Structures are given as structure tokens and as C-alpha cells.
CSV table of C-alpha atoms and ligand atoms in Angstrom, one decimal:
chain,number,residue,atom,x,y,z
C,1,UNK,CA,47.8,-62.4,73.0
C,2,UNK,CA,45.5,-64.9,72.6
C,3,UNK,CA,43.7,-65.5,69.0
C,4,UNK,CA,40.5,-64.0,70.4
C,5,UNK,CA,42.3,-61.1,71.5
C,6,UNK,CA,44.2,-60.7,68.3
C,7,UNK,CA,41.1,-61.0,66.4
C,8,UNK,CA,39.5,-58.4,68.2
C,9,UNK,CA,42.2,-55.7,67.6
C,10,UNK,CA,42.2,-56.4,64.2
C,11,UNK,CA,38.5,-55.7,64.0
C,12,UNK,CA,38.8,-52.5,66.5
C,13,UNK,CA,41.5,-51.7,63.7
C,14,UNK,CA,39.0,-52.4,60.7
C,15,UNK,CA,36.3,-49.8,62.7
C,16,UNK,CA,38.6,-47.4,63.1
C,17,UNK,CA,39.3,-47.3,59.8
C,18,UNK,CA,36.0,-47.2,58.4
C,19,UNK,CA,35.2,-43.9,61.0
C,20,UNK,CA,38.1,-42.3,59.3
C,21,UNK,CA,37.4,-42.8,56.0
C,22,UNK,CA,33.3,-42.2,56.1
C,23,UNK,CA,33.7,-39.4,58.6
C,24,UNK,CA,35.1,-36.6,56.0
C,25,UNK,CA,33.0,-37.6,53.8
C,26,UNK,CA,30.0,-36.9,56.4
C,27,UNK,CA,31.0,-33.8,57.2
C,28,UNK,CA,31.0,-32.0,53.9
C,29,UNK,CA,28.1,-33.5,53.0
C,30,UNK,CA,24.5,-30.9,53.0
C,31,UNK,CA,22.1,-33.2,51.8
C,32,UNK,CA,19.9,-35.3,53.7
C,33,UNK,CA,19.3,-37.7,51.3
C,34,UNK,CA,23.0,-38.1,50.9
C,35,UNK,CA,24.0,-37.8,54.4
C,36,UNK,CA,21.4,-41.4,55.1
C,37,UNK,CA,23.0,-42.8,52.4
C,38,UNK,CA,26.9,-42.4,53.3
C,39,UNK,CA,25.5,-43.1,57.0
C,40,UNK,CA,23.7,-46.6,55.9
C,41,UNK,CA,27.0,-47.7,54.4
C,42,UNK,CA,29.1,-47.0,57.5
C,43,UNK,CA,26.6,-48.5,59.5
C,44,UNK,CA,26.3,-51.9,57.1
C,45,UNK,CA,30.1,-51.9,56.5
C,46,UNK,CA,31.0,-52.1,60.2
C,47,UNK,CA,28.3,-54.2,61.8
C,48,UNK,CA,29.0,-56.5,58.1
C,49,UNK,CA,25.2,-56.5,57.7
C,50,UNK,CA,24.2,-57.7,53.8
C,51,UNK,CA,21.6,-54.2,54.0
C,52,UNK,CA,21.4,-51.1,56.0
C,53,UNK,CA,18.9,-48.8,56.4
C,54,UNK,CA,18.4,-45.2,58.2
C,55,UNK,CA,14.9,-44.9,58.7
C,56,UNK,CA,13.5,-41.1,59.4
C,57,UNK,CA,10.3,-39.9,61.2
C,58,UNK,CA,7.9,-38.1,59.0
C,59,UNK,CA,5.0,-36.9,61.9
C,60,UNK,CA,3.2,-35.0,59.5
C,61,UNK,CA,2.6,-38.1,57.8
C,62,UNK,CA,3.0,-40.7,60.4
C,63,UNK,CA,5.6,-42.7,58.0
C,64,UNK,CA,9.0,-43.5,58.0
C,65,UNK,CA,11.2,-42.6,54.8
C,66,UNK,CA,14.7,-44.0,53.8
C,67,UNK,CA,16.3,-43.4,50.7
C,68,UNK,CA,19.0,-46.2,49.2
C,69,UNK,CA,22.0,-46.0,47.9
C,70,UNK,CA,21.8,-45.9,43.9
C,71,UNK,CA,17.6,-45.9,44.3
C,72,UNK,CA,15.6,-43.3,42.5
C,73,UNK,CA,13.0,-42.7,44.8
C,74,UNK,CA,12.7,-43.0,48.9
C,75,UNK,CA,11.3,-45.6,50.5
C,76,UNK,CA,8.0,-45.5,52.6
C,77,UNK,CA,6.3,-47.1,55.7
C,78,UNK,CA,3.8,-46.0,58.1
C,79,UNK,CA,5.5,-45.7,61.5
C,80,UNK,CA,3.9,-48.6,63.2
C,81,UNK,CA,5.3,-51.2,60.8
C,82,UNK,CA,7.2,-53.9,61.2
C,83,UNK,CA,10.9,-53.9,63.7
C,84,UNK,CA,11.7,-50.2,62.3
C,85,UNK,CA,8.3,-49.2,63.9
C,86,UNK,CA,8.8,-51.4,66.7
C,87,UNK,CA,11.9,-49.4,68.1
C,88,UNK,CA,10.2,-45.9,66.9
C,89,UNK,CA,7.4,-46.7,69.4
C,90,UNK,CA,9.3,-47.8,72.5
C,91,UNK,CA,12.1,-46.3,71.8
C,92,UNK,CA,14.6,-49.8,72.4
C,93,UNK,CA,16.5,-51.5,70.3
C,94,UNK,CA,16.0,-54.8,68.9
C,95,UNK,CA,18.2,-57.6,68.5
C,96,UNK,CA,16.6,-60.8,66.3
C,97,UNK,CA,17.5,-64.0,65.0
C,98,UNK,CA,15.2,-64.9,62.5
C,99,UNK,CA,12.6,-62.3,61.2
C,100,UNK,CA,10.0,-64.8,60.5
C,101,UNK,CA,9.4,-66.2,63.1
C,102,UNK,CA,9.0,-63.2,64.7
C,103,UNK,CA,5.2,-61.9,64.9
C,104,UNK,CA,6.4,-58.2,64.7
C,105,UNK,CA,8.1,-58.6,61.2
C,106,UNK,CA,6.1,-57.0,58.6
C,107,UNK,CA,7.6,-58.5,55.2
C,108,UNK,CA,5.8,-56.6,52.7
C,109,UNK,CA,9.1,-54.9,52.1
C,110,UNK,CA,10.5,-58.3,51.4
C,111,UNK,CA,7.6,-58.6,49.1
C,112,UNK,CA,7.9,-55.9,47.2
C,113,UNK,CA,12.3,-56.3,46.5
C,114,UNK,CA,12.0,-60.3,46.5
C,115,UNK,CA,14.4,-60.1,49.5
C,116,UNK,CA,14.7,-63.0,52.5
C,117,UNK,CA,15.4,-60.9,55.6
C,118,UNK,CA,16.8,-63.1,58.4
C,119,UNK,CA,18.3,-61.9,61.2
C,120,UNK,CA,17.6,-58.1,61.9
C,121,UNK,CA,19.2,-55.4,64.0
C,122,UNK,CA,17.3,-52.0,64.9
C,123,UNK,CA,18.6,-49.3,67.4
C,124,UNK,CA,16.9,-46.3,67.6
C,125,UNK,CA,17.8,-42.4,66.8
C,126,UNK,CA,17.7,-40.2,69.8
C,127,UNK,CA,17.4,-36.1,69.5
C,128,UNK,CA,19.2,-34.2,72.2
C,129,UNK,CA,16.0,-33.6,74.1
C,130,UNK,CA,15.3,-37.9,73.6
C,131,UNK,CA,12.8,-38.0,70.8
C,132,UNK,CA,13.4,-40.8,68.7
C,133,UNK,CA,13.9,-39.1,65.2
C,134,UNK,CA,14.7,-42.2,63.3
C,135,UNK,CA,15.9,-45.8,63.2
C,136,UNK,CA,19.2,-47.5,62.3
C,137,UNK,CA,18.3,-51.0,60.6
C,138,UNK,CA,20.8,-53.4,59.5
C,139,UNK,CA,19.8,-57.1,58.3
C,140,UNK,CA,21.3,-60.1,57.5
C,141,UNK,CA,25.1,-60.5,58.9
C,142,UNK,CA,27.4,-61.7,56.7
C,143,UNK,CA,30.8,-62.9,56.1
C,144,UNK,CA,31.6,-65.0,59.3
C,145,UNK,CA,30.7,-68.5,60.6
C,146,UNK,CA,27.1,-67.8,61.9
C,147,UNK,CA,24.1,-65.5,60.2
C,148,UNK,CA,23.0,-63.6,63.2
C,149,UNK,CA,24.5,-60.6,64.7
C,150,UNK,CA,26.2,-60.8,67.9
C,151,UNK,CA,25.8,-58.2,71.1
C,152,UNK,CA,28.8,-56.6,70.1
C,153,UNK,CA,27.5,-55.6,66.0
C,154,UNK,CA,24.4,-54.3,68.5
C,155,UNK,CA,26.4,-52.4,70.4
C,156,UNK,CA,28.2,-50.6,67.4
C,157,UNK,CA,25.7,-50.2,65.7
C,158,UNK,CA,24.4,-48.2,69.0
C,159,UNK,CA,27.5,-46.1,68.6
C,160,UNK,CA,27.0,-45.5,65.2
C,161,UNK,CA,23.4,-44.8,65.9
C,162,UNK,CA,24.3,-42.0,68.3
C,163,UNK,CA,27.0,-40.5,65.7
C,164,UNK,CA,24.6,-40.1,63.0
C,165,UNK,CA,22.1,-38.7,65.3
C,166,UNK,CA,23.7,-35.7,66.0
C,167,UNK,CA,24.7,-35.3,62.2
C,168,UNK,CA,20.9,-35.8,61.4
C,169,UNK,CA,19.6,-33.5,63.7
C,170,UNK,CA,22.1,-30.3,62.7
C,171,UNK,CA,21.2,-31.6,59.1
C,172,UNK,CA,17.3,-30.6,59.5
C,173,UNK,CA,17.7,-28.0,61.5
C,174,UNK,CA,20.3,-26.5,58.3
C,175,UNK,CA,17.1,-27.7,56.3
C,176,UNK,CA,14.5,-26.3,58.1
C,177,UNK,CA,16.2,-22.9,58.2
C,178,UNK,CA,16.8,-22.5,54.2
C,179,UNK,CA,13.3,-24.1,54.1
C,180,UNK,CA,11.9,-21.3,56.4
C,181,UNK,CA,13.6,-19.1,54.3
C,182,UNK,CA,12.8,-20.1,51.5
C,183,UNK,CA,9.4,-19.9,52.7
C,184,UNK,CA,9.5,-16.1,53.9
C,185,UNK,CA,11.0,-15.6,50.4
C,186,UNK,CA,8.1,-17.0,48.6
C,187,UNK,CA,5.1,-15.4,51.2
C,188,UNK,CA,7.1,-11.9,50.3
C,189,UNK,CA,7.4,-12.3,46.8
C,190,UNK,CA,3.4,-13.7,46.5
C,191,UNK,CA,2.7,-10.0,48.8
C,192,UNK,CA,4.1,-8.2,46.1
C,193,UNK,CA,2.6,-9.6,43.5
C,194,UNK,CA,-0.9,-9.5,44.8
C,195,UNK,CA,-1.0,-5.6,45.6
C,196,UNK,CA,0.6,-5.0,41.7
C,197,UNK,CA,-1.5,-6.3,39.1
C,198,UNK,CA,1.6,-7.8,37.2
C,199,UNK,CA,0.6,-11.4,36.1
C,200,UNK,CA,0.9,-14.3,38.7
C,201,UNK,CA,4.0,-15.7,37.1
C,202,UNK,CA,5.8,-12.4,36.7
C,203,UNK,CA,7.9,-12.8,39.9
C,204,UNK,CA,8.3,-16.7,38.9
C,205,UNK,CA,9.6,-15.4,35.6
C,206,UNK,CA,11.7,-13.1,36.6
C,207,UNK,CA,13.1,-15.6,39.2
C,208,UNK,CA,13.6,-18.4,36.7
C,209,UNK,CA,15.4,-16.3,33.8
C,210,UNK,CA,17.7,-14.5,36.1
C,211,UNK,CA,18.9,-17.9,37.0
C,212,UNK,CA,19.6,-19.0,33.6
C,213,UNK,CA,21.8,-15.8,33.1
C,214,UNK,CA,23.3,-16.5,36.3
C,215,UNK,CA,24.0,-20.1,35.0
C,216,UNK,CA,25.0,-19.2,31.7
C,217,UNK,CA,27.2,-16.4,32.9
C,218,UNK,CA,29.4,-19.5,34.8
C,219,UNK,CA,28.5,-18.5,38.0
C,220,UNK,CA,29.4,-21.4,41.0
C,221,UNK,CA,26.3,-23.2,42.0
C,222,UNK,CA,25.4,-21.2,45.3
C,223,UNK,CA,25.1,-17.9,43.8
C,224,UNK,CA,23.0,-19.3,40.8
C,225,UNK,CA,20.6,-20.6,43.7
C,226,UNK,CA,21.3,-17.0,46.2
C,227,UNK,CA,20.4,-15.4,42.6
C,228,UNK,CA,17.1,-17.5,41.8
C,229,UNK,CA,16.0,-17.3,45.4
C,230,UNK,CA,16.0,-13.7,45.8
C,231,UNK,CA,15.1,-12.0,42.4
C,232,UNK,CA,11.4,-12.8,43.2
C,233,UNK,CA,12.2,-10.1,45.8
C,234,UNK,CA,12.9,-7.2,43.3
C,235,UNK,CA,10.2,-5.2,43.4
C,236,UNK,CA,9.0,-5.7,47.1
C,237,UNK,CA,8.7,-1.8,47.9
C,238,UNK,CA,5.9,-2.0,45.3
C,239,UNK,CA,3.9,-3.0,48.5
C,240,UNK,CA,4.1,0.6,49.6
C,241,UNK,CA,3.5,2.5,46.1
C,242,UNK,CA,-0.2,3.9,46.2
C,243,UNK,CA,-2.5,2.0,44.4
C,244,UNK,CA,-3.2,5.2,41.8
C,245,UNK,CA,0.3,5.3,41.2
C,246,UNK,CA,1.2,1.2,41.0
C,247,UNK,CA,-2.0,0.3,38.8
C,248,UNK,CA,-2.8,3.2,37.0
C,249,UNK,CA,-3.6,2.3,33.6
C,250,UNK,CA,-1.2,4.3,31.6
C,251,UNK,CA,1.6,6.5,30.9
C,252,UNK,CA,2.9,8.0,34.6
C,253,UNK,CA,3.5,12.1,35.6
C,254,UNK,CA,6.5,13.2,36.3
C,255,UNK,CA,5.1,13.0,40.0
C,256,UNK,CA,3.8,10.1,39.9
C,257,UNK,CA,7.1,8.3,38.3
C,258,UNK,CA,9.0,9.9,41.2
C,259,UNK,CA,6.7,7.9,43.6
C,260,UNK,CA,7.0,5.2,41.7
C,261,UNK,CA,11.1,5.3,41.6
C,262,UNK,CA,10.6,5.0,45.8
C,263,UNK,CA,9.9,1.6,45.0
C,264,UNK,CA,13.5,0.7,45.2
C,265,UNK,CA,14.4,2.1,48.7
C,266,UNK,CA,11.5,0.6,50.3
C,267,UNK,CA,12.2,-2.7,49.2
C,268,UNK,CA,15.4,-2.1,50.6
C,269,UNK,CA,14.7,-0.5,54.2
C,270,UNK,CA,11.8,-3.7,54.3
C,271,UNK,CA,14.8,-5.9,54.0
C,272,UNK,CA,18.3,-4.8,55.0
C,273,UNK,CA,17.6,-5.5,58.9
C,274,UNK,CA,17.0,-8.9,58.7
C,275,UNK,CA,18.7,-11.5,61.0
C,276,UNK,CA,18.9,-13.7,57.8
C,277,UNK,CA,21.7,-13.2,55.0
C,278,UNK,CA,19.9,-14.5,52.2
C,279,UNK,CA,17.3,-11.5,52.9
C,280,UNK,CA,19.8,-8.8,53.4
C,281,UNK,CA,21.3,-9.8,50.2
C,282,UNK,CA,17.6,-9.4,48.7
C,283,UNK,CA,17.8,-6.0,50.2
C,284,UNK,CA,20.8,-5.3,47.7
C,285,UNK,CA,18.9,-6.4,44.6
C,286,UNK,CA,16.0,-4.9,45.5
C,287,UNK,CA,17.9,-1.2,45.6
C,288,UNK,CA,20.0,-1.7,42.8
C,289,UNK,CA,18.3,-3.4,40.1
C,290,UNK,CA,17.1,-0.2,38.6
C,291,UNK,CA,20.5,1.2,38.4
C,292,UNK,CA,22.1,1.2,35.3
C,293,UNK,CA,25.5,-0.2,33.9
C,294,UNK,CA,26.3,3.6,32.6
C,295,UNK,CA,25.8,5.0,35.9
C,296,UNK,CA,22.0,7.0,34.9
C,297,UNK,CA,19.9,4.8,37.1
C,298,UNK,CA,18.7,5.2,40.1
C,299,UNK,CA,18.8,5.5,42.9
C,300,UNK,CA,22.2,5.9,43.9
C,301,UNK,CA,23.6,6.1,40.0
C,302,UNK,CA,25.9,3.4,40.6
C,303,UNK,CA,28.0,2.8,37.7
C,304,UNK,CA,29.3,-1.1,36.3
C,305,UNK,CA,30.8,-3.4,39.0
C,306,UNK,CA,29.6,-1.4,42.3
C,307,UNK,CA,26.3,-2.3,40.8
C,308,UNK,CA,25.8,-5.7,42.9
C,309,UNK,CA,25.8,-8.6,40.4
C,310,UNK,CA,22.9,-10.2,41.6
C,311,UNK,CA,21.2,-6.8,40.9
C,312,UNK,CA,22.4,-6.0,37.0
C,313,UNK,CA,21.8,-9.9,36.2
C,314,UNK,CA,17.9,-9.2,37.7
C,315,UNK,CA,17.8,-5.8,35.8
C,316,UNK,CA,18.2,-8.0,33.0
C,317,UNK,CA,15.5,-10.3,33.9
C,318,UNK,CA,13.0,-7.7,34.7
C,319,UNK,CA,13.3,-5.8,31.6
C,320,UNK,CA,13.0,-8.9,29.3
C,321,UNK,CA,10.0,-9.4,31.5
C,322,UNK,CA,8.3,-6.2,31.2
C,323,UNK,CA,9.1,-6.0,27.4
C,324,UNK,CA,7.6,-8.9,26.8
C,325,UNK,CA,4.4,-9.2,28.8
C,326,UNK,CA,1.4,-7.1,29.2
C,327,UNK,CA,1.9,-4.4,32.1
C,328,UNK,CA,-1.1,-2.0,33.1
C,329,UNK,CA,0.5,0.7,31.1
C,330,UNK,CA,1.9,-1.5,28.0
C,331,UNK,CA,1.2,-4.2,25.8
C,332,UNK,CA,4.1,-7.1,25.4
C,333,UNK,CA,6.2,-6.0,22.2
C,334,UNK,CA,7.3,-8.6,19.6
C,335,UNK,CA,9.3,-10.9,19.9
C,336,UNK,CA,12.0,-9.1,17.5
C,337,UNK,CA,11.8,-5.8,19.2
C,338,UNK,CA,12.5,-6.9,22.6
C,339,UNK,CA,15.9,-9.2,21.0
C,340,UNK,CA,16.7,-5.0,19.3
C,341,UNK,CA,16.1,-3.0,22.0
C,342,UNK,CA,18.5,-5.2,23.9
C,343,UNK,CA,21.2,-5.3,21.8
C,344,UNK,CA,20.8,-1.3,22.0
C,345,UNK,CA,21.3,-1.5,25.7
C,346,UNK,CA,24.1,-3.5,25.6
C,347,UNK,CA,26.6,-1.4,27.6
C,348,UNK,CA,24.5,1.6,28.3
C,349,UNK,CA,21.8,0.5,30.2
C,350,UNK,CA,23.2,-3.6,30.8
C,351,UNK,CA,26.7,-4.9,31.6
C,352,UNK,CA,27.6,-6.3,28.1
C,353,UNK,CA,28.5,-10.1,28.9
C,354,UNK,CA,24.6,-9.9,30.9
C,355,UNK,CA,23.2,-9.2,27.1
C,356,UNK,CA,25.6,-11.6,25.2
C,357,UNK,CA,24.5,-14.1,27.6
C,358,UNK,CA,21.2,-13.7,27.1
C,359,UNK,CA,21.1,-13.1,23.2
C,360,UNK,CA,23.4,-16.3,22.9
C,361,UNK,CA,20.8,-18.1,24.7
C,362,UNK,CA,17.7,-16.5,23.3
C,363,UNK,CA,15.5,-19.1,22.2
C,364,UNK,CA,15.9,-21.1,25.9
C,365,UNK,CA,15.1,-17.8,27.7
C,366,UNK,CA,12.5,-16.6,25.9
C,367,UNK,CA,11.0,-20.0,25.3
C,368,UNK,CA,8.5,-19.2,28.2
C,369,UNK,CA,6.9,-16.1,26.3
C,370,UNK,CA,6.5,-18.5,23.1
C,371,UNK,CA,3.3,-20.0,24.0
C,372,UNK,CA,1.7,-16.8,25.9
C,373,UNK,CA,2.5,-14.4,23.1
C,374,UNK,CA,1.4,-16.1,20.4
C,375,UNK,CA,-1.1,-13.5,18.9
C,376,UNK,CA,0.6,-10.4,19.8
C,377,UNK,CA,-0.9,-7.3,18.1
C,378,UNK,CA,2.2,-5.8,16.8
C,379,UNK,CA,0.4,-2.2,16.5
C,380,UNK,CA,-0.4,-2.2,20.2
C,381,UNK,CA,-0.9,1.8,21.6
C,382,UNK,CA,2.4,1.9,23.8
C,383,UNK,CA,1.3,3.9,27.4
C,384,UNK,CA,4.9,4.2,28.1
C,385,UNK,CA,6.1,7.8,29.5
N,401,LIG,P1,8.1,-2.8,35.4
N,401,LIG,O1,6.8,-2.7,34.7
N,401,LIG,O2,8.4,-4.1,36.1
N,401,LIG,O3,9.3,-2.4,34.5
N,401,LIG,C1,10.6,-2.7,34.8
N,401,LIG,C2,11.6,-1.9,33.9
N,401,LIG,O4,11.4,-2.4,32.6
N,401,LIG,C3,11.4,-0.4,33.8
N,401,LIG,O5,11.9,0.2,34.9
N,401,LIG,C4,12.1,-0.2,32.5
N,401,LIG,O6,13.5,-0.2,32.8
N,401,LIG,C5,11.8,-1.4,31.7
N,401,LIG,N1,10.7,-1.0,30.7
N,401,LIG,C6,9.4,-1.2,30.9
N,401,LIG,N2,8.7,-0.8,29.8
N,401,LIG,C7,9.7,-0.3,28.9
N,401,LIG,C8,9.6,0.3,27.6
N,401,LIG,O7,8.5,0.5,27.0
N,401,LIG,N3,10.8,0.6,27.1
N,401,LIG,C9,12.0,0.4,27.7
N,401,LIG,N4,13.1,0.8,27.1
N,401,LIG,N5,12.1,-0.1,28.9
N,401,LIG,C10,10.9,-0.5,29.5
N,401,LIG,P2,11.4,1.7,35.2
N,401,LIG,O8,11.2,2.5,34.0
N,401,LIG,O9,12.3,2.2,36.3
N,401,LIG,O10,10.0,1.5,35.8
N,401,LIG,C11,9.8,0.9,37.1
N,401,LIG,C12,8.4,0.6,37.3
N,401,LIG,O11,7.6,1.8,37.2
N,401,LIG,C13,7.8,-0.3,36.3
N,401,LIG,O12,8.1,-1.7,36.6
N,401,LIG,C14,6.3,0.0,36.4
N,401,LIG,O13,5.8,-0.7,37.5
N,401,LIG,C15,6.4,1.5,36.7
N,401,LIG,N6,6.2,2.3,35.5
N,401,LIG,C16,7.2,2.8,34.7
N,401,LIG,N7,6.6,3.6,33.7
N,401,LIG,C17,5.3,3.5,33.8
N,401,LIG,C18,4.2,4.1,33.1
N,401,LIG,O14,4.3,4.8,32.1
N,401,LIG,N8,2.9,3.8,33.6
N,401,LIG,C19,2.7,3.0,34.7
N,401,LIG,N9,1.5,2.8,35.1
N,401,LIG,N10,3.8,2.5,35.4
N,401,LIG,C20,5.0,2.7,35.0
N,402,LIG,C1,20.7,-21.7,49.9
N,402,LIG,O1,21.8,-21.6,49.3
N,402,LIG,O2,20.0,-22.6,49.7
N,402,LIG,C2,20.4,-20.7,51.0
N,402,LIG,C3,21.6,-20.0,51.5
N,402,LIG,C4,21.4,-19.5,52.9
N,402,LIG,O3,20.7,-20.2,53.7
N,402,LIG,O4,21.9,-18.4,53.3
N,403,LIG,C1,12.2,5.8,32.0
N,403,LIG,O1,12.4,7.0,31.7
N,403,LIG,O2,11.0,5.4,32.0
N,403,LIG,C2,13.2,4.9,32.6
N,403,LIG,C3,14.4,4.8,31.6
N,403,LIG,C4,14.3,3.5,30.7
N,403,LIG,O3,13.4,3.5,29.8
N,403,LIG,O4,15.0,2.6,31.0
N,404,LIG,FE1,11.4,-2.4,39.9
N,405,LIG,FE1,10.1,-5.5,38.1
């Protein structure tokens, strides 16, 4: 073996090394800014660059966004700029010595971080159908005899290029899914809100407390989030309730409360088909979160834990909500009276720990009725059947 030879296997040794060490890391990871992140310092640790970069598209705003390592906020340039735009355009790689002397290097970065960039290394991200989607950038080479970056650091850095770009592009399209989602959550939630005359932020309300219970309760992070994201769907069959019935400005009939109770099913036969978990499990709040802890709710009378949990934490929620707000048939009651009634309910109409949790942390729940309900009248005619 000759000491070239030697030298190169202990290099192909070092690479190997670094793949197995980043890649686990990689794969758990959800988070696109996290994922550039981990995939920068691969990319800077095996092509021994002093910086690393992994530059993204952004087509609806014609930039390119990175986010470093330790650094609040992402980084922005518009798409044409410098090398990194250089590679986005015609879709090559570049391989250069010196920056400045090149007419193509834009150094306002430089500027900005009172950085010298000298030699530079940019290989572009392809998408399975050959869009360039991004750009690995890697500058100044360090550690050995020369500052420039050989063919070789190019041509890993190629590799790594082509790695990360398949972990990017099943990354956005996770994101863009919970995004539409998320979306379709929102729209639905908005359609419901418009047809009942409940205040704009009800649904927001609603959304935002049943988190905090969900939080406080010590629930693991993705059912806090499952929780928050579809309480806003609660009352969805409301769409279908006639508008005598939904708005009418006062205490309800018999009749008209048994029209009103369908509110529940509808929501749920709106929702349960859907392709999309998150939705079907907004089906199951919407159906249950009239039931009651005690098993005299409705509609199926459900009694304690086969009430789903997302649904007795939003009961919760909405109840706080409708106590304490204006409603077409009621005025918001005091402060006081809405903290009584609940500590009534506590094991009839709400699982126990659901009220605990909320009467331990009263003053952050409630905190977001403070400022609305300052001049309550107390004396206020309650509609209510
Ligand atoms: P909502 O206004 O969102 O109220 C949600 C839940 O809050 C009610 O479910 C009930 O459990 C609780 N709630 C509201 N006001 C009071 C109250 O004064 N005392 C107590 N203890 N709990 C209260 P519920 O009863 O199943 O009603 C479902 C929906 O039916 C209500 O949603 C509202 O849209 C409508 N609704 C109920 N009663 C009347 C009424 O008398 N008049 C009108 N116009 N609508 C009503
Ligand atoms: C989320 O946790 O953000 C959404 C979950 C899902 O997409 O089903
Ligand atoms: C009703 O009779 O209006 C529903 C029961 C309740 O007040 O929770
Ligand atoms: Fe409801
Ligand atoms: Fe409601």
C-alpha cells in the first residue's frame, strides 16, 4: 500500500463514519429546519469545509432560505444571487478557487457576518422528477496543506447532495400534508363559525384552552397538538342546524333543542369518511363532546373513559367557553360563577382530573376572558332553557 493509498482508506474510513453517525440522527428527525441543519454539518464535516450551507427554493418568493446551526432566524437571498443562485439556475455545480475574483460572487453575505469566503463549492438539489429544489454550499476547506477543495470533496459533496435530496423532498411533502391539513382544519372551523353567530375567536378559544388542559393534564406532545388542532372542529354540524334554531335569540323548545342536539352527529357523518386521520379523529370529538362523564349526555350516553379523551377535555373547553362569553341566548356569567358551577360538575357532568386541571390553573386559562369581560353586568336576564 502505498501512503496515498493508505491515506485514502483512512479518509473512506472517516466518511463512513460520519454517514453512520449523522444518518440516525436524520431519520428521526421531522423538522425541516432541523433536518438542513444536521444535513449542513454532515456535509461541512466530510468535505472539511470551515461553513456549510443547504440552501432551499422558495418560488413563491423567488428566494432562497437556509437556517444555521445555533442561529435564530433563517437566512435569505433572492434566487439569482451569487454561486447558490448560479447552480439554482443552470442546474451545475460549481467548483471555485477564490470567490473574489470570481464575477458571480455576490459578498453581501460576507458583508453582513464580516466573513472572507475563499474558495466555494456548490452542487445542486435535484427532485425525483429533476427540479432543482435547493443548493448544497460548502466554503472554505480546511485542515490540510492547500485552501481549495479538490474534485474528490466535489464529488462527495455530490453524494451527499443526492442523499439529502431525497430526505428533503419526503420532508416537504410530510409538511405540506399536515400543512394541507391543517389548512382544511382551519377553512372548516372558520365555516362553522361564520353560519353560528358565536364570536370570531370562539373556535380559537376553544382550540387554545383545550390545549392547555391537554398540556396540563401531562399529555405527550402529539396529542396536545392532535387535541389543539381538532377542537376548532367541535361544533361543525352546526353548519346544518336551521338558522331559526342556531341563532334564535333565546331560550330553545323542546323541539327546537332536539334539532339542535343533531348538531353532534352531523359533525360526525361530515367527518368520519375522510382519507385523513387527523379528521376522522375530529369526527370523534365532534360526537362526543356533549356526552357527559356520568353517562346523561348525548348522544350515545357514553359514560367516563369510552368518552374519547380528546372529547371530555373539549367538553371542558367549550363549556368554560359558553359560560363565560355572550351566546345569542345568554350573557357571559361572572367570573366567580363560572369557577362554582364547575366545581359542581366535577364528576357529574366532567371527568374530575379535567376540572382539577383547570381550577389549579385558573388564572392562566381564564386570563383570555380578563380583558373582554371586564364590565360584565352580573344581573344579566339568563335565556337559558
Ligand atoms: P354552546 O352555546 O356552545 O354551549 C355549549 C355547552 O355549554 C352547552 O351544551 C352546555 O353544556 C353548556 N352551557 C351553555 N350555557 C349554559 C348554562 O347556562 N348553564 C350550564 N350549566 N351549561 C351551559 P348544550 O346544552 O348541549 O347546548 C348545545 C348548543 O345548543 C349550545 O352550544 C347552543 O348553541 C345551543 N343551545 C343550548 N341551549 C340553548 C338556548 O336556550 N337557546 C339557544 N338559542 N341555543 C341554545
Ligand atoms: C400533527 O401532529 O401535526 C398532525 C398529525 C397528522 O398529520 O396526522
Ligand atoms: C341542557 O339541558 O340544556 C343541557 C344540560 C346542561 O345544562 O349541561
Ligand atoms: Fe356543541
Ligand atoms: Fe361549542
Amino acid at each position: 500500500m502505498t501512503e496515498f493509498d493508505s491515506k485514502q482508506a483512512i479518509e473512506s474510513q472517516r466518511i463512513l463514519d460520519l454517514l453512520f453517525s449523522y444518518m440516525p440522527k436524520i431519520a428521526a428527525e421531522r423538522k425541516m429546519d432541523n433536518l438542513l441543519v444536521l444535513m449542513a454539518d454532515l456535509g461541512r464535516s466530510i468535505v472539511s469545509a470551515d461553513r456549510c450551507s443547504l440552501w432551499l427554493v422558495d418560488d413563491e418568493r423567488g428566494e432562497l432560505w437556509t437556517k444555521v446551526a445555533h442561529g435564530v432566524s433563517e437566512l435569505r437571498i433572492p434566487k439569482t444571487a451569487g454561486f447558490v443562485g448560479c447552480s439554482v439556475t443552470t442546474g451545475e455545480a460549481l467548483l471555485i478557487k477564490d470567490a473574489y475574483l470570481d464575477s458571480r460572487f455576490d459578498s453581501r453575505t460576507d458583508q453582513k457576518t464580516h466573513y472572507h469566503t475563499k474558495s466555494v463549492m456548490t452542487v445542486p438539489l435535484k427532485d425525483s422528477t429533476g427540479q432543482v429544489m435547493g443548493v448544497f454550499q460548502a466554503i472554505n476547506k480546511q485542515g490540510g496543506t492547500v485552501d481549495e477543495f479538490s474534485e474528490q470533496d466535489l464529488e462527495r459533496l455530490r453524494l451527499t447532495a443526492v442523499y439529502s435530496a431525497k430526505t428533503v423532498e419526503s420532508a416537504m411533502l410530510t409538511a405540506e400534508l399536515e400543512a394541507t391539513q391543517r389548512e382544511i382544519i382551519h377553512t372548516l372551523g372558520e365555516a362553522s363559525e361564520y353560519r353560528s353567530q358565536e364570536t370570531g375567536d370562539h373556535i380559537l378559544r376553544v382550540a387554545e384552552i383545550s390545549r392547555k388542559l391537554a398540556e396540563y393534564l401531562g399529555l405527550p406532545p402529539d396529542e396536545v397538538e392532535r387535541i389543539r388542532l381538532t377542537a376548532p372542529l367541535h361544533d361543525l354540524g352546526k353548519i346544518a342546524v336551521p338558522d331559526a334554531v342556531l341563532n334564535k335569540p333565546g331560550r330553545l323548545t323542546d323541539e327546537e333543542y332536539a334539532v339542535m342536539k343533531t348538531h353532534v352527529d352531523l359533525g360526525y357523518r361530515m367527518l368520519c369518511n375522510s382519507k385523513r386521520k387527523l379528521l376522522r379523529y375530529a369526527a370523534d370529538v365532534a360526537r362526543s363532546h356533549h356526552e357527559r362523564w356520568d353517562g346523561q349526555g348525548y348522544p350515545l350516553g357514553l359514560k367516563g373513559e369510552s368518552i374519547p379523551l380528546a372529547a371530555r377535555i373539549c367538553a371542558v373547553a367549550d363549556v368554560l367557553d359558553a359560560l363565560s362569553c355572550y351566546r345569542c341566548y345568554k350573557a357571559p356569567w361572572p367570573e366567580e360563577k363560572v369557577k362554582t358551577e364547575f366545581a359542581k360538575m366535577k364528576g357529574s357532568q366532567f371527568q374530575p382530573e379535567i376540572v382539577d386541571a383547570l381550577l389549579e390553573h385558573w388564572d392562566d386559562i381564564y386570563s383570555c376572558y380578563r380583558s373582554q369581560n371586564a364590565t360584565i353586568d352580573v344581573d344579566a336576564i339568563d335565556y337559558r332553557r
